[in-house]
Amino acid sequence: MDRILRKITSARWIIAIVMTIVFSIMAVRNTLNTEFITIYTMVIAFYFSKDRKEVDKE
């Protein structure tokens, strides 16, 4: 339980969730641009690659 709580309150997780919400809102409004898609993809890829490395260490 403690591990889940630390993960949810980590800055990387919060940034990934906020960006996903913004991405969803922009997609519904049809206002996505290539700059945001590029940044979003890089942030999400970084988050999941770091998360996978941490899991592999344990």
Tab-separated table of C-alpha atoms in Angstrom:
chain	number	residue	atom	x	y	z
A	1	MET	CA	0.000	0.000	0.000
A	2	ASP	CA	2.827	2.359	0.871
A	3	ARG	CA	4.465	1.771	-2.531
A	4	ILE	CA	1.223	2.640	-4.352
A	5	LEU	CA	0.787	5.815	-2.284
A	6	ARG	CA	4.356	6.947	-3.029
A	7	LYS	CA	3.861	6.254	-6.729
A	8	ILE	CA	0.587	8.198	-6.917
A	9	THR	CA	2.086	11.223	-5.179
A	10	SER	CA	5.273	11.272	-7.243
A	11	ALA	CA	5.793	14.263	-9.512
A	12	ARG	CA	6.274	12.081	-12.600
A	13	TRP	CA	2.923	10.366	-12.077
A	14	ILE	CA	1.097	13.657	-11.510
A	15	ILE	CA	2.652	15.219	-14.624
A	16	ALA	CA	1.744	12.177	-16.728
A	17	ILE	CA	-1.873	12.214	-15.514
A	18	VAL	CA	-2.294	15.972	-16.006
A	19	MET	CA	-0.818	15.814	-19.498
A	20	THR	CA	-3.081	12.876	-20.370
A	21	ILE	CA	-6.129	14.837	-19.204
A	22	VAL	CA	-5.035	17.881	-21.241
A	23	PHE	CA	-4.373	15.643	-24.261
A	24	SER	CA	-7.862	14.151	-23.951
A	25	ILE	CA	-9.524	17.559	-23.678
A	26	MET	CA	-7.594	18.888	-26.674
A	27	ALA	CA	-8.487	15.779	-28.692
A	28	VAL	CA	-12.195	16.181	-27.927
A	29	ARG	CA	-12.067	19.861	-28.873
A	30	ASN	CA	-10.026	19.008	-31.987
A	31	THR	CA	-7.292	21.502	-31.060
A	32	LEU	CA	-4.266	19.195	-30.929
A	33	ASN	CA	-1.112	20.487	-32.567
A	34	THR	CA	2.081	18.661	-33.475
A	35	GLU	CA	4.182	20.397	-30.811
A	36	PHE	CA	1.946	19.200	-27.994
A	37	ILE	CA	1.757	15.668	-29.394
A	38	THR	CA	5.560	15.521	-29.595
A	39	ILE	CA	6.036	16.753	-26.031
A	40	TYR	CA	3.284	14.487	-24.715
A	41	THR	CA	4.823	11.445	-26.397
A	42	MET	CA	8.264	12.215	-24.981
A	43	VAL	CA	6.975	12.731	-21.429
A	44	ILE	CA	4.884	9.551	-21.443
A	45	ALA	CA	7.734	7.517	-22.967
A	46	PHE	CA	10.120	8.845	-20.311
A	47	TYR	CA	7.663	8.047	-17.520
A	48	PHE	CA	7.049	4.478	-18.643
A	49	SER	CA	10.711	3.753	-19.387
A	50	LYS	CA	11.740	4.953	-15.905
A	51	ASP	CA	8.876	2.999	-14.337
A	52	ARG	CA	9.901	-0.183	-16.144
A	53	LYS	CA	13.544	0.205	-15.045
A	54	GLU	CA	12.435	0.553	-11.421
A	55	VAL	CA	10.323	-2.604	-11.655
A	56	ASP	CA	13.222	-4.523	-13.223
A	57	LYS	CA	15.517	-3.517	-10.324
A	58	GLU	CA	13.167	-4.932	-7.686
